[in-house]
Coordinates of C-alpha atoms and ligand atoms in Angstrom, one line a residue:
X1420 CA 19.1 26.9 1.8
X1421 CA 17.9 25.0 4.9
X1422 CA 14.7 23.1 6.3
X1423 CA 14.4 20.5 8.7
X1424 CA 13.1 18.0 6.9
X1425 CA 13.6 17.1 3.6
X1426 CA 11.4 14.8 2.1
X1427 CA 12.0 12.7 -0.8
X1428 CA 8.5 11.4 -2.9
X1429 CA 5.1 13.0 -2.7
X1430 CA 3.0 9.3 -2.8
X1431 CA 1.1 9.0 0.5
X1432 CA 4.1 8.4 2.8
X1433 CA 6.1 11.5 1.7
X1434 CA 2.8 13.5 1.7
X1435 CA 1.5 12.0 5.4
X1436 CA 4.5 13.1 6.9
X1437 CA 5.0 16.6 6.1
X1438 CA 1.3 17.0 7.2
X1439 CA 2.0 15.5 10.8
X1440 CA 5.5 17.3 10.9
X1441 CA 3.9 20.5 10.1
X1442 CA 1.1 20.3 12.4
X1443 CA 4.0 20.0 14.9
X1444 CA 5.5 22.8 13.5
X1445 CA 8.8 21.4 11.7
X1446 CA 9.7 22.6 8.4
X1447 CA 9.7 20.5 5.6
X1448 CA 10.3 20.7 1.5
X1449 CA 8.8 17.3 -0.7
X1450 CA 11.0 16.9 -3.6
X1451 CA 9.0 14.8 -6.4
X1452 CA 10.3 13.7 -9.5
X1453 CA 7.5 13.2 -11.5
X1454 CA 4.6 16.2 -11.8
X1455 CA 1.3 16.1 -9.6
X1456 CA -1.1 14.6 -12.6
X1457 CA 1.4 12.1 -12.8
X1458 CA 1.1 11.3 -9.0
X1459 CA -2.5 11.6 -9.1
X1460 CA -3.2 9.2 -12.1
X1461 CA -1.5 6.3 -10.5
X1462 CA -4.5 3.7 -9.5
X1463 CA -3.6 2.2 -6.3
X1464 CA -5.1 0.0 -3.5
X1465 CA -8.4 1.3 -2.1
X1466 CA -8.9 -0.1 1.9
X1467 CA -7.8 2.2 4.6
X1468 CA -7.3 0.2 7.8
X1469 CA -8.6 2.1 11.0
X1470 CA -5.5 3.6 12.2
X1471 CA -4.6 4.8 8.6
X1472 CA -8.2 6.7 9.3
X1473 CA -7.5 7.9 12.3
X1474 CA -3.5 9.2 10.9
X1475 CA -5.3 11.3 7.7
X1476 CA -7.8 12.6 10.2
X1477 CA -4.9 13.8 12.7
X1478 CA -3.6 15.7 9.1
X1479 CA -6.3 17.5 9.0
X1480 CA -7.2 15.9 5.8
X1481 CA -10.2 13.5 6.8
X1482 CA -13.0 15.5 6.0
X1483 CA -13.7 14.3 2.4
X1484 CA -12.8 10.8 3.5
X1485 CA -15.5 10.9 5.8
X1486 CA -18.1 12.5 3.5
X1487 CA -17.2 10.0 0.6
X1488 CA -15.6 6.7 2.3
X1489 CA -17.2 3.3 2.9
X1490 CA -17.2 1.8 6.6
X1491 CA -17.0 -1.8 5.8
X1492 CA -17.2 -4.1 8.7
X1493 CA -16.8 -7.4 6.4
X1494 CA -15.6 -9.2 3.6
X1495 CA -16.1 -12.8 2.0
X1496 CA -13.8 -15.3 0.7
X1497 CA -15.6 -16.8 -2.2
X1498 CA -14.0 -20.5 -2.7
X1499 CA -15.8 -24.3 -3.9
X1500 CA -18.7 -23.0 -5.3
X1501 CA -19.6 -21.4 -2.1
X1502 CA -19.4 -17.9 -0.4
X1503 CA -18.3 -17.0 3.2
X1504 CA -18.3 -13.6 5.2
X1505 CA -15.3 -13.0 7.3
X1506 CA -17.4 -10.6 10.1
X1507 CA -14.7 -8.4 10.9
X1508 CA -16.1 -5.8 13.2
X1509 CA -17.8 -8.4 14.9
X1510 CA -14.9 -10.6 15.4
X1511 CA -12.9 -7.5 16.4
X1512 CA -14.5 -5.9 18.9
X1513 CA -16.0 -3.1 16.7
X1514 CA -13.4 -2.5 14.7
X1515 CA -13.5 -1.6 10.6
X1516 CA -12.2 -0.8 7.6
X1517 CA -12.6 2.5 5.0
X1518 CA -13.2 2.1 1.3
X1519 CA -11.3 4.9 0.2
X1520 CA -8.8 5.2 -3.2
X1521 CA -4.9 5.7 -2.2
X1522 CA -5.2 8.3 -5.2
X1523 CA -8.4 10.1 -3.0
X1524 CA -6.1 10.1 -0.2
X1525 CA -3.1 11.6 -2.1
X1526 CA -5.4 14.4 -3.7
X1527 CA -6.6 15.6 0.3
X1528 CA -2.9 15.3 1.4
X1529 CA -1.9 17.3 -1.9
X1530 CA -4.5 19.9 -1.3
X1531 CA -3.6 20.3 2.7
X1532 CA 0.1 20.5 1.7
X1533 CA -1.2 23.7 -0.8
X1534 CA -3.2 24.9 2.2
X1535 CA -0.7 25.0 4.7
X1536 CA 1.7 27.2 2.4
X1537 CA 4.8 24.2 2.8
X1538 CA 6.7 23.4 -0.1
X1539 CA 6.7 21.1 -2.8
X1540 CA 9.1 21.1 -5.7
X1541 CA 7.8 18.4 -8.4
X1542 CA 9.6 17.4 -11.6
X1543 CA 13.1 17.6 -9.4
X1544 CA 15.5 15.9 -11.1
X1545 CA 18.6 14.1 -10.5
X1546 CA 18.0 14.2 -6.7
X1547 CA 20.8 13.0 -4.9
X1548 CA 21.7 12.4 -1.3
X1549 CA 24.5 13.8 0.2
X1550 CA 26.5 13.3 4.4
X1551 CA 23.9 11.7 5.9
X1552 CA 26.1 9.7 8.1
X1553 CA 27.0 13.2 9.8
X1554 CA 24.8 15.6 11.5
X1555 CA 23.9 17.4 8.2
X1556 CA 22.8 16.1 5.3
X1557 CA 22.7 18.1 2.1
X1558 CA 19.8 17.3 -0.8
X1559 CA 20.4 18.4 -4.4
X1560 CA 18.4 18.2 -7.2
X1561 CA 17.8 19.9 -10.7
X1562 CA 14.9 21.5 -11.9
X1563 CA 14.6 23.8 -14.9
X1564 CA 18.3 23.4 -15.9
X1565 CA 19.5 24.8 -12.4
X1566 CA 21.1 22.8 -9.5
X1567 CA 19.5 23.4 -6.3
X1568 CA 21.0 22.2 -2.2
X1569 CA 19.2 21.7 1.0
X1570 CA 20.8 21.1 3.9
X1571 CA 19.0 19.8 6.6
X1572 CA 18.9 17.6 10.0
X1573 CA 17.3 14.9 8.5
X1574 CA 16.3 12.8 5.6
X1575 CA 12.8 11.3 4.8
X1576 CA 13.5 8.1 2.2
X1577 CA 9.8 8.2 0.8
X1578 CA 10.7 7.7 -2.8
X1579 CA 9.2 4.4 -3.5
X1580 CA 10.9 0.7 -4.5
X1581 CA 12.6 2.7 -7.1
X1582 CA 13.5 5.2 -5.6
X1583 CA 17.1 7.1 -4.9
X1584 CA 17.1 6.7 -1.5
X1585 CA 17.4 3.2 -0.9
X1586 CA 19.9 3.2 -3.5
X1587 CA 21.8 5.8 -1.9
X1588 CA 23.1 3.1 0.8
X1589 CA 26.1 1.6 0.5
X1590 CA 25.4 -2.0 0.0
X1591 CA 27.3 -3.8 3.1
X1592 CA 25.2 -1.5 5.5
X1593 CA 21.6 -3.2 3.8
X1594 CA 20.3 -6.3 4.0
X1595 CA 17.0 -7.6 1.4
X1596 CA 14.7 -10.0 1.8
X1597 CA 12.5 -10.9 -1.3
X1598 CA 9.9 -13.0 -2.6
X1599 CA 8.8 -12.6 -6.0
X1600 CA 5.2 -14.5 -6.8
X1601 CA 5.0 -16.3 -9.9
X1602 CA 1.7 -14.6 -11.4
X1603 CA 0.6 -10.9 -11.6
X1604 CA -3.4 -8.9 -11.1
X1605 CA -4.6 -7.9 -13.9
X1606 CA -7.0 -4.7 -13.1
X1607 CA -9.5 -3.3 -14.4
X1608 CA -11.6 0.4 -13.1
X1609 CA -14.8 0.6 -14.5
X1610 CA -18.0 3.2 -13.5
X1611 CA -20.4 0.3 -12.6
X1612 CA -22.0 -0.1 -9.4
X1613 CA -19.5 -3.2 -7.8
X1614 CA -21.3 -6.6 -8.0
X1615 CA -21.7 -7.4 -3.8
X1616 CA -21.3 -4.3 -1.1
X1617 CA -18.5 -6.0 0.5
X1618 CA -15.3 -6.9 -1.0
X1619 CA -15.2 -10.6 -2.4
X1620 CA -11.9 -12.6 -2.4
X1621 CA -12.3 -15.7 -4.4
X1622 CA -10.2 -18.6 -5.1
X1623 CA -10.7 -20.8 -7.9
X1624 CA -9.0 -23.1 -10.2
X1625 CA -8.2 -20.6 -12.9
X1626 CA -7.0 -19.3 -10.3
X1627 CA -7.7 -15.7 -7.7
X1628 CA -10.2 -13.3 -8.4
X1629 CA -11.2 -9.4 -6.2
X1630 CA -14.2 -7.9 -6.4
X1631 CA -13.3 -4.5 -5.2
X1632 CA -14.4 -1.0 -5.1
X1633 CA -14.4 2.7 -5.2
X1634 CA -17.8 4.0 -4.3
X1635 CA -21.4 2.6 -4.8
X1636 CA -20.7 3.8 -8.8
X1637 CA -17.2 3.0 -9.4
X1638 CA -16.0 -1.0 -9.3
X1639 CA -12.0 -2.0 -9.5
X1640 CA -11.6 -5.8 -10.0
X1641 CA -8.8 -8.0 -10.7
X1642 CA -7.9 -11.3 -11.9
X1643 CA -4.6 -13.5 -11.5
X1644 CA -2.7 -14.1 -14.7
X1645 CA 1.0 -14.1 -15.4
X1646 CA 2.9 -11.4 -14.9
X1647 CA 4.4 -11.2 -18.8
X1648 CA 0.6 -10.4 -19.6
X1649 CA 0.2 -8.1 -22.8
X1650 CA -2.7 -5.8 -22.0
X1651 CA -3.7 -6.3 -25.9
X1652 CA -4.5 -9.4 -25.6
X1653 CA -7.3 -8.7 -22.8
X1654 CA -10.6 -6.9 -24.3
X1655 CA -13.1 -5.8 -21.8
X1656 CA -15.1 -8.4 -22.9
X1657 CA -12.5 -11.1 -22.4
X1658 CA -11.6 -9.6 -18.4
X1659 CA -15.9 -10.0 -17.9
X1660 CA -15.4 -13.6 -18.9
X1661 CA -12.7 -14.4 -16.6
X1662 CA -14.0 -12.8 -13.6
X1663 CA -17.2 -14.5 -14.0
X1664 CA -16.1 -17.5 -14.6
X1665 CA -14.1 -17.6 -11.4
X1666 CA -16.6 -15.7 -9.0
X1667 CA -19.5 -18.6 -9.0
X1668 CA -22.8 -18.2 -10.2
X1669 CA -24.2 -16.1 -7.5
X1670 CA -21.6 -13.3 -7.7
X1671 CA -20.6 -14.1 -11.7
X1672 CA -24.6 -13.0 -12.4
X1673 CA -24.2 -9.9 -9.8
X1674 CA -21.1 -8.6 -12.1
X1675 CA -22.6 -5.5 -14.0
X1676 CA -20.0 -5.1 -16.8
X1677 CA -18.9 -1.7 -19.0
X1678 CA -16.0 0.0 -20.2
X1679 CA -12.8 0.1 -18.6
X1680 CA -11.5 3.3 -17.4
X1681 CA -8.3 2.0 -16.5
X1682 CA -6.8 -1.8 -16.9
X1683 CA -3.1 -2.9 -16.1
X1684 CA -1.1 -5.9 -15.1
X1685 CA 1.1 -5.6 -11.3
X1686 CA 3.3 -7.8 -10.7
X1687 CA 3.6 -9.2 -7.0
X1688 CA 6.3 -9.3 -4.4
X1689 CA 7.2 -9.3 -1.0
X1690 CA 10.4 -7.0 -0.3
X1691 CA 12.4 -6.0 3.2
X1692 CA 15.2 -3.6 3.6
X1693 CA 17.1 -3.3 7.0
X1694 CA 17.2 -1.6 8.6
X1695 CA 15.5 1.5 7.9
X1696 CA 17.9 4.0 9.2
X1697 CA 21.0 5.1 8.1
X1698 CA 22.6 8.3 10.1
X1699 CA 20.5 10.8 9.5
X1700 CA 18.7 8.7 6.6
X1701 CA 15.3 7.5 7.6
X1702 CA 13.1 5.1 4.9
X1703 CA 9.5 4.8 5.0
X1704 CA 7.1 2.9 3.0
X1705 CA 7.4 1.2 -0.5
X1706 CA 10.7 2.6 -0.2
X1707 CA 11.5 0.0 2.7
X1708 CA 8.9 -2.5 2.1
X1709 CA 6.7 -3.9 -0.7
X1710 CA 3.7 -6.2 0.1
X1711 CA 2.0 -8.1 -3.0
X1712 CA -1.6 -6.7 -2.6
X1713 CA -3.7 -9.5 -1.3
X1714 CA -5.1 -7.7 1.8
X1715 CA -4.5 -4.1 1.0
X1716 CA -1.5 -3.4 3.6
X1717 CA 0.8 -1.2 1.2
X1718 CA -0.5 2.2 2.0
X1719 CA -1.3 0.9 5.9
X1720 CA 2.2 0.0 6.4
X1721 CA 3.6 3.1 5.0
X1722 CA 1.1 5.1 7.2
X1723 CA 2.3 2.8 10.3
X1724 CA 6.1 3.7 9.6
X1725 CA 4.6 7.5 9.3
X1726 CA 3.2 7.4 12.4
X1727 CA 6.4 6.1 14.1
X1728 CA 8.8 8.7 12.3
X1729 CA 6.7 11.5 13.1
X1730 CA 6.9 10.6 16.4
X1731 CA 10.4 9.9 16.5
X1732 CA 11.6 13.2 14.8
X1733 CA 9.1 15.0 16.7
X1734 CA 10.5 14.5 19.9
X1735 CA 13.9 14.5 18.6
X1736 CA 13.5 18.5 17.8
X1737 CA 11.5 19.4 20.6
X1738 CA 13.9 17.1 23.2
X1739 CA 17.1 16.5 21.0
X1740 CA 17.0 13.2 22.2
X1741 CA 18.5 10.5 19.9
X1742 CA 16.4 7.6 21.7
X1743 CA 13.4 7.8 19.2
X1744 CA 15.0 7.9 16.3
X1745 CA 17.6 5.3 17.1
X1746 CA 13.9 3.3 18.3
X1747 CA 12.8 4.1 14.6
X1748 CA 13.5 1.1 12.4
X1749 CA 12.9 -1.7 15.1
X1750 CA 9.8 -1.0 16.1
X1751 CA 9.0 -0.2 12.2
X1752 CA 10.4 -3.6 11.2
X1753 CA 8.6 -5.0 14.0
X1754 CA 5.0 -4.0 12.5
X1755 CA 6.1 -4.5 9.1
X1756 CA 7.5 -8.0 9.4
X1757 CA 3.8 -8.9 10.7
X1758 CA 2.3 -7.3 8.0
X1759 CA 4.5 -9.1 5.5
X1760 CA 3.5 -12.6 7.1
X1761 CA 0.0 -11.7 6.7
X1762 CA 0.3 -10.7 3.2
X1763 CA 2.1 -13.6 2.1
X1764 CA -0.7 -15.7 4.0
X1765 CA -3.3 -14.6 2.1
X1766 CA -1.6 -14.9 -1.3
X1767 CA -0.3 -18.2 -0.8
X1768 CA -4.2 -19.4 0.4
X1769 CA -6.0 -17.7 -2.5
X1770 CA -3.5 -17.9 -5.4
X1771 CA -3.0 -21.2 -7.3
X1772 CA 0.6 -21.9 -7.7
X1773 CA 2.1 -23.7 -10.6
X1774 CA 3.3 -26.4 -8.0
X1775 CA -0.4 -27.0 -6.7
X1776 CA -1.5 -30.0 -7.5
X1777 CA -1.9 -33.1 -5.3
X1778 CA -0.7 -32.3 -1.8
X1779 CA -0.7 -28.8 -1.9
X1780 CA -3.9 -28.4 -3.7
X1781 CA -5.5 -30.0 -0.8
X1782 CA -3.5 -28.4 2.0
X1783 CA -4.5 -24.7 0.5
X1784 CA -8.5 -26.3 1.0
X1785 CA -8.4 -28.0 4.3
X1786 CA -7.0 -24.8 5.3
X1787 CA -9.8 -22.6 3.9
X1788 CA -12.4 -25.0 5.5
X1789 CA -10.5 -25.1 8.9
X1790 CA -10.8 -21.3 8.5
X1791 CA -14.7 -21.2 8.0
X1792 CA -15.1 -23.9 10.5
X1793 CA -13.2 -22.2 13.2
X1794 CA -13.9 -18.3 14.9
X1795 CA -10.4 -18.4 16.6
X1796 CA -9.1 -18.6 12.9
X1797 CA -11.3 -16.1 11.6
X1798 CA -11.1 -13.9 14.7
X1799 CA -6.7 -13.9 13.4
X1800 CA -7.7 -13.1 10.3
X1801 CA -9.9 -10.4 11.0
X1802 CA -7.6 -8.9 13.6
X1803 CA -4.7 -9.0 10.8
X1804 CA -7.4 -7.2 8.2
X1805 CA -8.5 -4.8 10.3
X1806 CA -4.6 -3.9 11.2
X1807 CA -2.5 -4.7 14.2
X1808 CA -2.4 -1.7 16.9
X1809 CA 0.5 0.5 16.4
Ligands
LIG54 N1 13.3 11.6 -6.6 C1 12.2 12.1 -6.2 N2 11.0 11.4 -6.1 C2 11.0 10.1 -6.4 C3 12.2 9.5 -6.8 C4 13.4 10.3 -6.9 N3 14.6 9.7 -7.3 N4 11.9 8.2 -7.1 C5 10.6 8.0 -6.8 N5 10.1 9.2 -6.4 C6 8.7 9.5 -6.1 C7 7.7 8.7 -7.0 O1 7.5 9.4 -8.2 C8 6.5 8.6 -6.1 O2 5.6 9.7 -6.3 O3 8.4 9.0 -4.8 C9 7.0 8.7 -4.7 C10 6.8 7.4 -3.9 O4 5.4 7.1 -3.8 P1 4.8 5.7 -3.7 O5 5.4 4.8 -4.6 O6 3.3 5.9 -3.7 O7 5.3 5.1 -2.2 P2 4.7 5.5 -0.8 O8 4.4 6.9 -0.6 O9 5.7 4.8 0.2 O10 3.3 4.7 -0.7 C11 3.2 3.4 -0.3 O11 1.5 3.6 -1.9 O12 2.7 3.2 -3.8 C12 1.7 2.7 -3.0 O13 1.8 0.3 -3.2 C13 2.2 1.4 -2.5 O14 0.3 1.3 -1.3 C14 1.6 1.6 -1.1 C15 1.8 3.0 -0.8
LIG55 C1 -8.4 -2.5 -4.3 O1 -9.5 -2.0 -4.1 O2 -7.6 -2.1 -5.2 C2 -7.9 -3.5 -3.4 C3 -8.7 -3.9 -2.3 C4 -8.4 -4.9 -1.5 C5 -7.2 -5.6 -1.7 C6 -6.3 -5.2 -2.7 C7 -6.7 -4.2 -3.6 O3 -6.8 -6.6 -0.9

């Protein structure tokens, strides 16, 4: 068998792909190891920079976004006992951000995928990646007790940090860069209206705290805590307590609390593979790059890789040109490297550290009073927020 593109993950990168590809008309089978409930229970990040929008809209897939999103055109940084509002479409030039679950945007991709009659195989095992140092790569995989081969012009590495793809590199032709953070989020989903209508970052002694969101009904917040944290040991009533207690009184008494519908511990890091090509091999989102979450630039980075190998392979079948794909993974790397910086920024101003104390301590608050003291260091913030153009 044969396709053009064969693309390895359904998550969002995998997905957003074969949408633009198709709406170009290239051919393209998603191989998924896991099955589609599976995909769809994972609880992911919920804030859709305004180029992510305008990508899912250009799928084909906005329209339930738009019925159901949240414009947000600010957040605040809760810190000292005091709240501030980082005025983002203001400091932007009109620019904003969607509230909108990663697992909401999955389900529309999913659903356009069905629509448009292209292929999906999920619960494909063993898939393996074969020649793609030569002009055409071969896929297998397993499913049902049969072995199965694709060949094809070109791989799509959209398989995640764990994925096979990445591991499919021979190691002298990769080079990593990694931080890994020395606390986890604890998060917790629960059908209450959230506490503020913007987002609330805080940072406090016990250290960070998110008020976050879903929809006007549905809340998602998280608290810093180590990353060996047994779930058992944190009741619903015991998450409540910590929020609160590191929100301040204004937001602690806006907290309406209730059951958790969902409550796990994420570890962070910050993680770069280069390149992100290999011959015919091409990697795109968690698969390349891992952000810790402060700031919500996961899905928005594997959406601005998206949008650059869509393009790339785009004009590559209708031009047979080489030039955009060999452009591919610098001007990827280029965005994501940015992205990375701002990341780590923001969890490095928000988190406590088990190293701040004395100097540090009072570094991480002269720099969040220079920020709320100063609009050209807002207006960077804002600008990294909202997303850098593509
Ligand atoms: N074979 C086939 N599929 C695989 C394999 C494999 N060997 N390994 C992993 N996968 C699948 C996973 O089951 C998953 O569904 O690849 C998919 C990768 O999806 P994501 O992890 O969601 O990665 P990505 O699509 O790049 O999305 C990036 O989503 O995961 C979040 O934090 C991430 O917000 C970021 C964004
Ligand atoms: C979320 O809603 O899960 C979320 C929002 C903003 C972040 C991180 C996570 O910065």
């Amino acid at each position: 068998m044969r396709t053009q593109v064969v693309i390895i993950g359904s998550g969002p990168s995998g997905l957003l792909l074969g949408q633009l590809l198709h709406r170009a008309g290239i051919d393209t089978v998603v191989l998924e190891r896991k099955s589609r409930d599976y995909v769809l229970s994972r609880v992911r990040a919920g804030v859709l920079e305004q180029g992510t929008v305008g990508l899912i809209e250009e799928a084909g897939v906005g329209a339930r976004m738009r019925r159901e999103g949240l414009v947000h055109d600010g957040f605040e940084i809760a810190f000292a006992g005091e709240r501030h509002r980082v005025a983002i479409t203001e400091l932007t030039g009109g620019r904003s951000v969607m509230v909108y679950g990663q697992t909401e945007v999955t389900r529309d991709l999913m659903d356009g995928r069905d629509a448009s009659g292209a292929p999906t195989v999920y619960e494909a095992e063993d898939v393996a990646l074969h020649d793609f140092d030569g002009p055409s790569p071969r896929v297998t995989w397993r499913k049902d007790g049969v072995t199965h081969e694709l060949v094809c012009d070109a791989i799509a590495g959209c398989d995640g940090y764990h994925g096979v793809s990445r591991a499919s590199v021979p190691a002298g032709a990769i080079r990593t860069f990694e931080r890994v953070y020395p606390f986890g989020w604890l998060g917790v989903l629960a059908d209450v209206p959230p506490c503020a209508p913007e987002l609330i970052y805080a940072a406090h002694d016990r250290g960070f705290a998110l008020c976050s969101m879903r929809s006007t009904t549905r809340s998602r917040y998280y608290v810093q805590c180590p990353v060996d944290e047994r779930i058992e040991d944190w009741s619903d009533d015991r998450f409540w307590d910590e929020l609160r207690s590191r929100l301040g009184p204004e937001a602690a008494v806006a907290v309406t609390t209730g059951p958790s519908i969902e409550k796990s511990v994420a570890p962070l890091r910050s993680f770069v593979a280069e390149p992100m090509r290999f011959g015919r091999l091409f990697l795109a989102g968690d698969a390349a790059h891992i952000v810790p979450p402060t700031g919500a630039k996961g899905l928005n980075l594997a959406a601005s890789d998206v949008r650059y190998l869509s393009d790339a392979l785009i004009e590559h079948v209708r031009d047979g040109s080489e030039a955009a794909l060999d452009r591919y993974s610098a001007r990827a790397l280029a965005r994501v490297w940015k992205a990375e910086r701002f990341s780590w920024w923001m969890t490095t101003m928000l988190h406590r550290f088990p190293e701040d104390e004395g100097f540090t301590a009072r570094i991480k608050r002269a720099e969040l009073d220079y920020l709320f003291s100063s609009r050209a260091a807002l207006a960077s913030l804002a600008e990294n927020y909202v997303g850098l153009p593509y």
